[in-house]
Structures are given as structure tokens and as C-alpha cells.
Amino acid sequence: GALGEERAVDILRQGATDYVLKSNLGKLSLALPRALKEVEAKQNKKMVIDALINNVPGVVYRCSAKQNWKPEYMSEMCEAVTTYPVEEFYETGYAKIVHPEDLPIIEKIIDQAVLDKQQFEIDYRIITKDKSIRYLWERGIGIYDAQGEVEALEGLIIDVTKERKREKLLTEINDIVNIESGKRYFEKLTEFLGAHLKMKVAFIGLYLPLENSVESISFRVAGKELPSMKYRLDHTPCAYVVGQKACIYPSGVQELFP
């Protein structure tokens, strides 16, 4: 039968780019397959883009350049990176989770980049759902309309908490190395390690191989520096460590080494 107008409209809505007149149905066999291939190509392209975005180890986003950065789109990694589902940002915006000390700084950087039509790159802290701190790195750029007015921001957000904490740790250790010397250096080092690694006992000693003994340089228990002590390594866990072997005793140390 003849191709009805409603069917033709339906085909166009699905992406067909050719409209075949009733008087020229002979073209249908050529136009319809081509149109369907175009629709399929667009669908496949979208699937590939979605797969790429959702495999990026961070949040790909598009958000308002105003209104507290309310998102138009945020990829599936949003909750893994920020601890918040993206739905929470639709009403109140993304800015609400940025650390209050960092927010005015990054607002200024983004505003200037948008004004200059340049890419921006920022590091900042967020406050997670459990009130802990995470460090994020973000790179983005403004998207402009035909009149040159910014209409959105697009970019990528990555969780760099581990890297920033490691850098902070190394900086603090480096400060100890540069400032302190002699016995005071080792005392500061055990104090630092005890606090950051949550160690009840932190000990640094000098190995005396001829006596098979150790003399403490710094011996800290529960945050308190104790007087120097000297002891033999025979029948102690340290004997294995000095012998360059791994030594882990999760329990029963006193029974093993009375």
C-alpha cells in the first residue's frame, strides 16, 4: 500500500533525512536504508562516547557557570569521587561541598579564566558526607554562545587525596631533616612517625654488632620520650629484623619472647 503521512512523520522523527513523496515511492528502497544507517551510526557513536566517559578515572561534567555550579551532567564516577550522588547537586549546586577556605579562591580563578576565555586548573578540598576531607584536582573550560557569553563550564575532576597526603607527609619529613640535627632529629622523627602512623611505641636505635645489642637513640611510648636504654637482641623480634627478614607478630609477642 501507499506510505501514509503519519508513517513518514514517524520515520523523520526517528532520524530519517529523506522524505519520500507518495508520487515517487521508488526512492523509498534507497532513502530508508540510508536514513536507518545514519540513526544507527549516531546511536553507536553515543554508546562509544558514554563508555569512554564512564571509564575515565574521574568525573566528567557540564555545569552552570553561575548558580553555585549546578550540573547539567556529571558522569557515573560522581559518587565515587565526591561521596555524593549527582542528584544532590541538581538543587543546591556543586559549590556546597567545597571547603569554605578554598571556595573564594577557586571562584576567583574560574571567573578570571572565563573572562579571559582560557582553560583553568585548580586544586581544592571538599567536605565529604562523613565530614572528612578529600583533595580534588580539576581542569575545565568555559563554553560560550554565539554572542560570546559563557553558558556553561565543562571539565574533569579527579580525586588526588592519596597523592596530596603523601606530598604533605614528605614535606613534613623534609622539614625535620632540614631543621633538626643530632639526637634532636631522631626524637622529632619518632614523634612524627608515632603521631602520623598512630604508633604507641616508636623506637630508633643504634645496632652494635660486636655485642649483638641495640642502644636506643630515641624511644617514645604513648607520645612521651623515655630515657635511653640498651638491650641484647638474643631471642627478640629485632634479631630477625637485623637478619634482614620480615617480622610480623599480630599477637602473643610476650609469650614468644618472654
Coordinates of N, CA, C and O in Angstrom, one line a residue, residues 11 19-20 30 39-40 52 54 64 83 88 91 97 128-129 134 157 164 178 184 186 218 230 235 242:
I11 N 9.0 8.2 10.7 CA 10.3 7.9 10.2 C 11.2 9.1 10.3 O 12.4 9.0 10.8
Y19 N 12.6 12.6 2.8 CA 11.1 12.4 2.8 C 10.7 12.0 1.4 O 11.0 12.7 0.4
V20 N 10.0 10.9 1.3 CA 9.6 10.3 0.0 C 8.2 10.6 -0.3 O 7.3 10.2 0.5
L30 N 15.9 3.2 -1.4 CA 17.2 3.8 -1.2 C 17.3 4.8 0.0 O 18.2 4.8 0.7
V39 N 20.9 6.8 11.7 CA 20.4 6.7 13.1 C 21.2 5.7 13.8 O 21.6 5.9 15.0
E40 N 21.5 4.5 13.3 CA 22.3 3.5 13.9 C 23.7 4.0 14.2 O 24.3 3.8 15.3
L52 N 33.4 5.6 27.0 CA 34.7 6.3 27.3 C 34.6 7.2 28.5 O 35.5 7.2 29.4
N54 N 32.5 7.0 31.1 CA 32.3 6.3 32.3 C 33.5 5.5 32.7 O 33.5 4.9 33.8
S64 N 26.5 24.8 35.2 CA 26.3 26.2 35.0 C 27.5 27.0 35.5 O 28.2 26.6 36.4
T83 N 31.6 11.3 47.1 CA 30.8 10.6 48.1 C 29.3 11.0 48.0 O 28.5 10.5 48.8
E88 N 22.0 15.2 44.4 CA 22.1 16.2 45.5 C 22.6 17.5 45.0 O 22.4 18.5 45.6
E91 N 19.8 20.6 42.9 CA 19.1 21.6 43.5 C 20.0 22.7 44.1 O 19.7 23.9 43.9
I97 N 29.8 21.6 48.6 CA 30.7 20.7 49.2 C 32.2 21.1 49.3 O 33.0 20.5 49.9
T128 N 33.4 15.7 52.6 CA 32.6 14.5 52.2 C 31.4 14.3 53.1 O 31.2 15.0 54.1
K129 N 30.6 13.3 52.8 CA 29.4 13.1 53.6 C 29.7 12.7 55.0 O 28.9 13.1 55.9
R134 N 38.7 15.5 51.4 CA 39.3 14.9 50.2 C 39.9 16.1 49.4 O 39.4 17.2 49.4
I157 N 37.1 16.2 36.9 CA 37.5 16.3 38.3 C 38.1 14.9 38.8 O 37.5 13.9 38.5
R164 N 48.1 14.0 47.6 CA 48.4 15.2 48.4 C 48.8 14.9 49.8 O 49.6 15.5 50.4
N178 N 65.7 19.2 57.5 CA 66.4 20.4 57.3 C 66.6 21.3 58.6 O 67.5 22.0 58.7
R184 N 68.3 15.3 68.5 CA 67.1 16.0 68.4 C 66.3 15.6 67.2 O 65.1 15.5 67.1
F186 N 66.4 12.7 65.6 CA 65.7 11.3 65.8 C 64.5 11.4 66.8 O 63.6 10.7 66.6
S218 N 66.3 7.2 70.3 CA 65.1 7.8 70.6 C 64.0 6.7 70.9 O 63.9 5.8 70.1
K230 N 69.6 0.1 76.6 CA 70.4 -0.8 75.8 C 70.0 -2.2 76.1 O 69.8 -2.5 77.3
H235 N 67.0 -13.7 71.2 CA 65.6 -14.1 71.5 C 64.6 -12.9 71.5 O 63.7 -12.9 72.3
V242 N 67.2 -7.5 62.1 CA 68.6 -7.3 61.8 C 69.2 -8.3 60.8 O 70.0 -8.0 60.0

